[in-house]
PDB file of C-alpha atoms in Angstrom:
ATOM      1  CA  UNK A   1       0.000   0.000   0.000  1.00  0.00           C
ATOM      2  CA  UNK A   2       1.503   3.236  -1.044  1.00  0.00           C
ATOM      3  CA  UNK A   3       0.951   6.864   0.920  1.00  0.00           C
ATOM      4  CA  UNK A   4       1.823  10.221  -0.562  1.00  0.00           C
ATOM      5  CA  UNK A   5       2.743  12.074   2.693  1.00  0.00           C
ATOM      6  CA  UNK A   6       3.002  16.202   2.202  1.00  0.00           C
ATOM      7  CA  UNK A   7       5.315  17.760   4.636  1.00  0.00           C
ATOM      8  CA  UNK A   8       6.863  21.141   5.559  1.00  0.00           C
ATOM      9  CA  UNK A   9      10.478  21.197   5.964  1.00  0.00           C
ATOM     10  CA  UNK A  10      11.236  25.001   8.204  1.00  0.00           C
ATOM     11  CA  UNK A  11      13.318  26.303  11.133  1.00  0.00           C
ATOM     12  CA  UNK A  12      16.438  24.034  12.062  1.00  0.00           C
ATOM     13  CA  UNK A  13      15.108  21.364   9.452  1.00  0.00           C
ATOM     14  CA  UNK A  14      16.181  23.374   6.279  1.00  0.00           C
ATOM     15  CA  UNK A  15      19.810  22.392   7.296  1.00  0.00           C
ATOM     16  CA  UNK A  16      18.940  18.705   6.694  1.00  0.00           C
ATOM     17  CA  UNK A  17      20.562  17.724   3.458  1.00  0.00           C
ATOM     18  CA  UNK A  18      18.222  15.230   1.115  1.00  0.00           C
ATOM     19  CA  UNK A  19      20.151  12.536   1.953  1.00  0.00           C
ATOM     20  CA  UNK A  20      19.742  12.602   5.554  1.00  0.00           C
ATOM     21  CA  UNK A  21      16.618  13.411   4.767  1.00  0.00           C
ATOM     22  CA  UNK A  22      15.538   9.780   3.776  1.00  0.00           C
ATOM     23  CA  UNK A  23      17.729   8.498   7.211  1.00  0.00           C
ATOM     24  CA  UNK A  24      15.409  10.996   9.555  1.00  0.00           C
ATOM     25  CA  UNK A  25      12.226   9.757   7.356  1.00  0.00           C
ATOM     26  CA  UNK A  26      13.248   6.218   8.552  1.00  0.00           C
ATOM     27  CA  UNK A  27      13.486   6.900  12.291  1.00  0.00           C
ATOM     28  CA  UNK A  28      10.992   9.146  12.250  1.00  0.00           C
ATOM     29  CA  UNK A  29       8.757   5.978  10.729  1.00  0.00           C
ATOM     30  CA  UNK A  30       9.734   3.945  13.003  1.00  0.00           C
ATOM     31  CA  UNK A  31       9.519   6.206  16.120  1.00  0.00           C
ATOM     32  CA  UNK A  32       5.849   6.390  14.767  1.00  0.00           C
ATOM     33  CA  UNK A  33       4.842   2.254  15.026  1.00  0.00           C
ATOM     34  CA  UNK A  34       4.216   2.795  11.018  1.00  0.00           C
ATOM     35  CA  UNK A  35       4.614  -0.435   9.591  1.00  0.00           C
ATOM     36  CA  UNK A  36       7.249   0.165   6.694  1.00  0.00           C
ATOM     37  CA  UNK A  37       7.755  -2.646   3.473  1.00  0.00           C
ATOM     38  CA  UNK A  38      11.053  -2.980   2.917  1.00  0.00           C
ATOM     39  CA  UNK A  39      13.701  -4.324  -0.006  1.00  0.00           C
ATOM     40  CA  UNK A  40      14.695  -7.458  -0.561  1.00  0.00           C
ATOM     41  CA  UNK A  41      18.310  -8.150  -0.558  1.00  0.00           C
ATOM     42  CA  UNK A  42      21.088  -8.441   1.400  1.00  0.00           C
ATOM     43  CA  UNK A  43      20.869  -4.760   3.229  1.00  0.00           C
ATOM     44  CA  UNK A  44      16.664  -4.538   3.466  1.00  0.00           C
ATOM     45  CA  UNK A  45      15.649  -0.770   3.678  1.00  0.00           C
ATOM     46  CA  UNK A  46      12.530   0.970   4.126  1.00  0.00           C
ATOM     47  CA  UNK A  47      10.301   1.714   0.660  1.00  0.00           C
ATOM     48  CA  UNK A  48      10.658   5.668   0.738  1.00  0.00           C
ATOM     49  CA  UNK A  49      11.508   8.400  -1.783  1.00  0.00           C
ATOM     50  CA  UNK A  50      11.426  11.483  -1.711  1.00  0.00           C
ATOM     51  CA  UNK A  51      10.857  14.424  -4.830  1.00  0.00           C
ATOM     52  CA  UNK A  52      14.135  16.631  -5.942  1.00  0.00           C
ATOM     53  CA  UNK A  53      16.693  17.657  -3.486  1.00  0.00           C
ATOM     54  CA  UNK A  54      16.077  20.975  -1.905  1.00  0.00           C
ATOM     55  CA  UNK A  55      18.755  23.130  -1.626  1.00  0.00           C
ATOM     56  CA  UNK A  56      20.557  22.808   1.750  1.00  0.00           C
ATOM     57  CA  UNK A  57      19.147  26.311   3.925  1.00  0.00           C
ATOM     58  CA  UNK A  58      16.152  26.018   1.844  1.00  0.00           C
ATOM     59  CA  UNK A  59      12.520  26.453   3.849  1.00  0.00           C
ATOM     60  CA  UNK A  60       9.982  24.371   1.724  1.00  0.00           C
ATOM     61  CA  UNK A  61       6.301  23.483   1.971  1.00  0.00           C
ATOM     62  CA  UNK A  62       4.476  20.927   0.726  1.00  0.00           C
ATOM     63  CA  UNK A  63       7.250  18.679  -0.037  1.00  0.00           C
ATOM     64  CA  UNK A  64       5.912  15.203  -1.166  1.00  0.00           C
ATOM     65  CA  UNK A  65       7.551  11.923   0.384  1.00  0.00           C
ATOM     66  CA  UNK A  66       6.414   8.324  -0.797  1.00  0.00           C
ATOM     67  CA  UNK A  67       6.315   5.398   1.267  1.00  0.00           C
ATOM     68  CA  UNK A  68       5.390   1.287   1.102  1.00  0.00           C
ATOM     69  CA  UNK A  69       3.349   0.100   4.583  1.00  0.00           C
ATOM     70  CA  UNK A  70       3.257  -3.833   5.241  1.00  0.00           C
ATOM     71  CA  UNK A  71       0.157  -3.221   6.697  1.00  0.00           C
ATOM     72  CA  UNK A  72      -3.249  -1.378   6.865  1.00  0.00           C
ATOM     73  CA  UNK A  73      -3.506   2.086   8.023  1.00  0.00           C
ATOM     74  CA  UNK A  74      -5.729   4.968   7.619  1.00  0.00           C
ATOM     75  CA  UNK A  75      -4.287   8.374   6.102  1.00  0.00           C
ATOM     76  CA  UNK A  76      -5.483  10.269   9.024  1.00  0.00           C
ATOM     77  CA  UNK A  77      -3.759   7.362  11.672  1.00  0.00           C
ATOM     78  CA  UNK A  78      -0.213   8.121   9.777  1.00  0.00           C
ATOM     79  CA  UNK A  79      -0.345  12.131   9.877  1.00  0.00           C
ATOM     80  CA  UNK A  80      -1.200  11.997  13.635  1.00  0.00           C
ATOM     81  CA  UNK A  81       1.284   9.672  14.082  1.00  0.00           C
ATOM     82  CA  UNK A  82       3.942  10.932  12.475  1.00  0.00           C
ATOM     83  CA  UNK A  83       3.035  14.568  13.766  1.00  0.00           C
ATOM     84  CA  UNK A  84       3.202  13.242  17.401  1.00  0.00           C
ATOM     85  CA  UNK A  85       6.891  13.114  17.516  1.00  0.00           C
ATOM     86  CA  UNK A  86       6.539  17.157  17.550  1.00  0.00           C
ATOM     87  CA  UNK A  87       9.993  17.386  15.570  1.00  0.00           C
ATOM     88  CA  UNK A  88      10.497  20.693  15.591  1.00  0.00           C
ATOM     89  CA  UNK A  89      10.302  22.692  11.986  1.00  0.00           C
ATOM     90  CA  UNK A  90       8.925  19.510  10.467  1.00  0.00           C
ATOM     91  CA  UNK A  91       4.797  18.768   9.936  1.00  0.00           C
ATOM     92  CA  UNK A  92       2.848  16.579   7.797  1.00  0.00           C
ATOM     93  CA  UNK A  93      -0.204  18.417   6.118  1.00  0.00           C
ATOM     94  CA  UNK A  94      -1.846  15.786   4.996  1.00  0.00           C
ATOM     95  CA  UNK A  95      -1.763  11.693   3.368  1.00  0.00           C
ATOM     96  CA  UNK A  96      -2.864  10.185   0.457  1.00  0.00           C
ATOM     97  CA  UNK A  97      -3.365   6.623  -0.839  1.00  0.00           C
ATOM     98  CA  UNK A  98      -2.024   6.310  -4.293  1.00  0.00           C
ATOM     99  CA  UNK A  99      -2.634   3.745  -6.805  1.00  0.00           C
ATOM    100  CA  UNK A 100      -0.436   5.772  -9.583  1.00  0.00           C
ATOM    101  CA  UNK A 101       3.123   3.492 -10.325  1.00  0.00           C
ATOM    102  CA  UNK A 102       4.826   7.324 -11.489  1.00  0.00           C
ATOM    103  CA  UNK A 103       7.469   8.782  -9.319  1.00  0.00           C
ATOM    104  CA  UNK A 104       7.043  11.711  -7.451  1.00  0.00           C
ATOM    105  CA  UNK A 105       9.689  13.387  -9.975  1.00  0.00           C
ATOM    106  CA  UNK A 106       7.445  12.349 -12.877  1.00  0.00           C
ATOM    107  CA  UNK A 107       4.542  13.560 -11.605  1.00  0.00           C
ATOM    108  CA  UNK A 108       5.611  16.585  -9.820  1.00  0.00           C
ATOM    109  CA  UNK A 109       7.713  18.617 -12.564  1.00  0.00           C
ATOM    110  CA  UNK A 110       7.002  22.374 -11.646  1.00  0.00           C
ATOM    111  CA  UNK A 111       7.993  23.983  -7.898  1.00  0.00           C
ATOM    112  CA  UNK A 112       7.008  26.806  -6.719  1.00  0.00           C
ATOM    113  CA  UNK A 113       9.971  29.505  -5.394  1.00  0.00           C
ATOM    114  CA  UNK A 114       9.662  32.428  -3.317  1.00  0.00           C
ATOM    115  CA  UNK A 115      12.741  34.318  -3.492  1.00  0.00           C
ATOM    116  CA  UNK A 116      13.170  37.570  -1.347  1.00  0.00           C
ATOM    117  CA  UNK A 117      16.178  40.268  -0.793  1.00  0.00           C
ATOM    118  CA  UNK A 118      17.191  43.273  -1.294  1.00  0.00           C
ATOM    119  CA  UNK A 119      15.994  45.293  -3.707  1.00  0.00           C
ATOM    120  CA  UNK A 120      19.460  45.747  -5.653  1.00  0.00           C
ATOM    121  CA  UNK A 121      19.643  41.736  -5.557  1.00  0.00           C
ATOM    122  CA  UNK A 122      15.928  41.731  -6.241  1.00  0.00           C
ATOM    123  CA  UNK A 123      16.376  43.969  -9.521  1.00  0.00           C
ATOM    124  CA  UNK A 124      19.507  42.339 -10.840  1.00  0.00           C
ATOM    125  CA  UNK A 125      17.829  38.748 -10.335  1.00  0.00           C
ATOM    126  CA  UNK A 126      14.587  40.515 -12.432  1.00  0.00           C
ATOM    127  CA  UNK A 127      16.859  41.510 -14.987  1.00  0.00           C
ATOM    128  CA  UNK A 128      18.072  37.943 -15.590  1.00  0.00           C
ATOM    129  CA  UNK A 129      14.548  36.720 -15.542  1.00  0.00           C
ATOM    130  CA  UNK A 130      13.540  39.130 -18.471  1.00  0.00           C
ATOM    131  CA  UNK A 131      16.131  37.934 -20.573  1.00  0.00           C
ATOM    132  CA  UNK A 132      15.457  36.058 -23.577  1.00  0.00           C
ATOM    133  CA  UNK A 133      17.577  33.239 -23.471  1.00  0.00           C
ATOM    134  CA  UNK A 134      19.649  32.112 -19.806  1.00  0.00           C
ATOM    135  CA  UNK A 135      22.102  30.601 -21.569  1.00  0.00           C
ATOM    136  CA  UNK A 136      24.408  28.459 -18.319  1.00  0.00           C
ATOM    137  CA  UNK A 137      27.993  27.493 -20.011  1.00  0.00           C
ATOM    138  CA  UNK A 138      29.668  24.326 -18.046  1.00  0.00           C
ATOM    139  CA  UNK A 139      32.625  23.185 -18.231  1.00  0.00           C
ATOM    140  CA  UNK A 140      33.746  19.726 -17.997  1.00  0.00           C
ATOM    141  CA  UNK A 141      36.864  17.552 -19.022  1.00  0.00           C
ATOM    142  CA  UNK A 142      38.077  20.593 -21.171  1.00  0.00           C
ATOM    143  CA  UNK A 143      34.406  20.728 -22.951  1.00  0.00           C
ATOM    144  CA  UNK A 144      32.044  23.443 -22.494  1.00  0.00           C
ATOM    145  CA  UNK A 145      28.649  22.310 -22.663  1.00  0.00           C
ATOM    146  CA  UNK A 146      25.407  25.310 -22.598  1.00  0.00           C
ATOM    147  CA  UNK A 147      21.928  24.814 -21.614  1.00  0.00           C
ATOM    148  CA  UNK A 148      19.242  27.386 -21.825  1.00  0.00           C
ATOM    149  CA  UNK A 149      17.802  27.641 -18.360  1.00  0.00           C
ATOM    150  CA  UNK A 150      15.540  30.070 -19.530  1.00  0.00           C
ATOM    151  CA  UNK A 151      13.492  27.183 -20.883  1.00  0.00           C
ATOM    152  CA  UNK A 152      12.791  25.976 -17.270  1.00  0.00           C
ATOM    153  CA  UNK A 153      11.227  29.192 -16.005  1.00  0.00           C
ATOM    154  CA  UNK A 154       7.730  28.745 -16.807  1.00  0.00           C
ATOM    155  CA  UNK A 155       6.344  31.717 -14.670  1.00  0.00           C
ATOM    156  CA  UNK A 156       8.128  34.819 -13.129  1.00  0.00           C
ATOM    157  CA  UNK A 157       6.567  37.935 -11.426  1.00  0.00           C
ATOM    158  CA  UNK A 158       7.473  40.768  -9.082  1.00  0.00           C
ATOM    159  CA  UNK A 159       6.081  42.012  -5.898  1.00  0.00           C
ATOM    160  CA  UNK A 160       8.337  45.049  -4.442  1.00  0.00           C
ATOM    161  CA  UNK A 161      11.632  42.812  -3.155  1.00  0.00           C
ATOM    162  CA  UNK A 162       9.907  39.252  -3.979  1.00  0.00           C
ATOM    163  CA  UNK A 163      10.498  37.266  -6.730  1.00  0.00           C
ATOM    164  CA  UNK A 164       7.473  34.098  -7.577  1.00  0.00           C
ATOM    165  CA  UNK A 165       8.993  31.243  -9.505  1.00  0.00           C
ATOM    166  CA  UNK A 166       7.451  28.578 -11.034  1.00  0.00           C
ATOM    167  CA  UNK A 167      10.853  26.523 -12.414  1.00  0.00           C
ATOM    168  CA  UNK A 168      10.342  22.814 -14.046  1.00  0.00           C
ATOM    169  CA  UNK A 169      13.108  20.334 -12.267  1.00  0.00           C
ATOM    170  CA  UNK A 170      15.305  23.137 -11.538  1.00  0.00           C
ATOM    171  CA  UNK A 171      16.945  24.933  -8.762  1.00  0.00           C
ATOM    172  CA  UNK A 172      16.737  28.381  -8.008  1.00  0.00           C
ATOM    173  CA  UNK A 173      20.352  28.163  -6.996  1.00  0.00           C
ATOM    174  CA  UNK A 174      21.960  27.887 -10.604  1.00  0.00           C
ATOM    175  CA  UNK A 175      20.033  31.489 -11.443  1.00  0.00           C
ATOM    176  CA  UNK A 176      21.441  32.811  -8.468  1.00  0.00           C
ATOM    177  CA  UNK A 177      25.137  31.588  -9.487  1.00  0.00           C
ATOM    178  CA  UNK A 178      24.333  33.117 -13.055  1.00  0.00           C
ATOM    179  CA  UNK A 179      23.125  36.723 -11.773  1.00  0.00           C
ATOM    180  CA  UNK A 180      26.349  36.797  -9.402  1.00  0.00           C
ATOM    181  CA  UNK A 181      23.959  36.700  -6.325  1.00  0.00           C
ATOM    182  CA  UNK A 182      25.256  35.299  -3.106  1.00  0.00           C
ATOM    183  CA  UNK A 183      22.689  32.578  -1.858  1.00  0.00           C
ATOM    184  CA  UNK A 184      23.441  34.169   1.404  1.00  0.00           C
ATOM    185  CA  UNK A 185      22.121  37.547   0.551  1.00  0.00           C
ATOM    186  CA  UNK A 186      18.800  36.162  -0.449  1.00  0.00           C
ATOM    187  CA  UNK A 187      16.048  34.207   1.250  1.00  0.00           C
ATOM    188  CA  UNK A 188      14.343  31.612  -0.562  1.00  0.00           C
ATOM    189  CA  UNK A 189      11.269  29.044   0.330  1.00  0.00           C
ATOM    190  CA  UNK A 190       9.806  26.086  -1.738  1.00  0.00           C
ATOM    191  CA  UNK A 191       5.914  26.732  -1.854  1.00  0.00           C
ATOM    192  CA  UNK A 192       5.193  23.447  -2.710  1.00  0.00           C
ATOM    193  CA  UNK A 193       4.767  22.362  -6.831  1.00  0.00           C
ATOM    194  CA  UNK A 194       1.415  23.736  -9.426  1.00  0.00           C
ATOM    195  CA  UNK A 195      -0.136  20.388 -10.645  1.00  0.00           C
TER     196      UNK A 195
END
């Protein structure tokens, strides 16, 4: 049986890297009494997965985690479960069943960003956004390789010092890198993904 769990990440628990991520997921789990499927093999684990990585420092809501249960149990049963630990800066919203074989990462394509700064950041990382073409050059092995992130931005607008993004399997990080912003100088939050 497979549960969609949405979860916000905030506080203390922004610092938690995606791969640690999946390791507090598992204690978490099993801190809860939820009982997890796991692999087969010769080092079993527990049947999560999580969406994209979130950038490390990154506040996000509505993050989406996957898991496999062994047995029965209701939606509602997990989410007060799993909110009962009272981690702090971490909540579950709410859990679905779901029948649907897809990944998360299949299904989910387009995040939602809230960037916010100063406004000389602000206006230089508007600039960028108006551009054409954000062409990112690479290189790699003495090749330079170029992608057109520009492609990925499939909504941008303005509100006095915030920036709304809506960016298809991208981080705002590498248009941060590209504007010559510092990641420190800016504040950003996942909202969660437009379906």
């Amino acid at each position: 049986m497979k549960k969609r769990i949405f979860f916000d990440k905030y506080d203390e628990m922004r610092f938690i890297s995606h791969l640690d991520m999946l390791r507090f997921a598992d204690r978490l789990l099993k801190k809860a009494h939820i009982p997890m499927k796991y692999s087969q093999g010769f080092h079993p684990r527990p049947k999560i997965s999580l969406g994209n990585p979130v950038s490390l420092g990154t506040e996000a809501f509505n993050e989406i985690m996957d898991i496999e249960l062994s047995e029965v149990m209701s939606n509602e049963e997990i989410m007060e479960k799993m909110n009962s630990a009272a981690v702090p800066g971490f909540r579950v919203n709410r859990v679905e069943s779901v029948e649907d074989k897809r990944s998360i990462v299949d299904t989910y394509t387009n995040a939602l960003f809230e960037i916010s700064g100063s406004k000389e950041n602000i206006d230089t990382l508007e600039a960028l956004f108006n551009q054409k073409e954000i062409i990112e050059r690479k290189e790699k092995n003495g090749k330079i390789s170029e992608r057109n992130l520009g492609e990925r931005v499939k909504n941008f607008s303005r509100v006095e010092n915030i920036i709304n993004l809506e960016l298809v399997n991208t981080s705002p990080n590498s248009f941060l890198i590209l504007a010559g912003v510092d990641v420190k100088d800016v504040h950003i939050v996942k909202k969660g993904y437009k379906i």
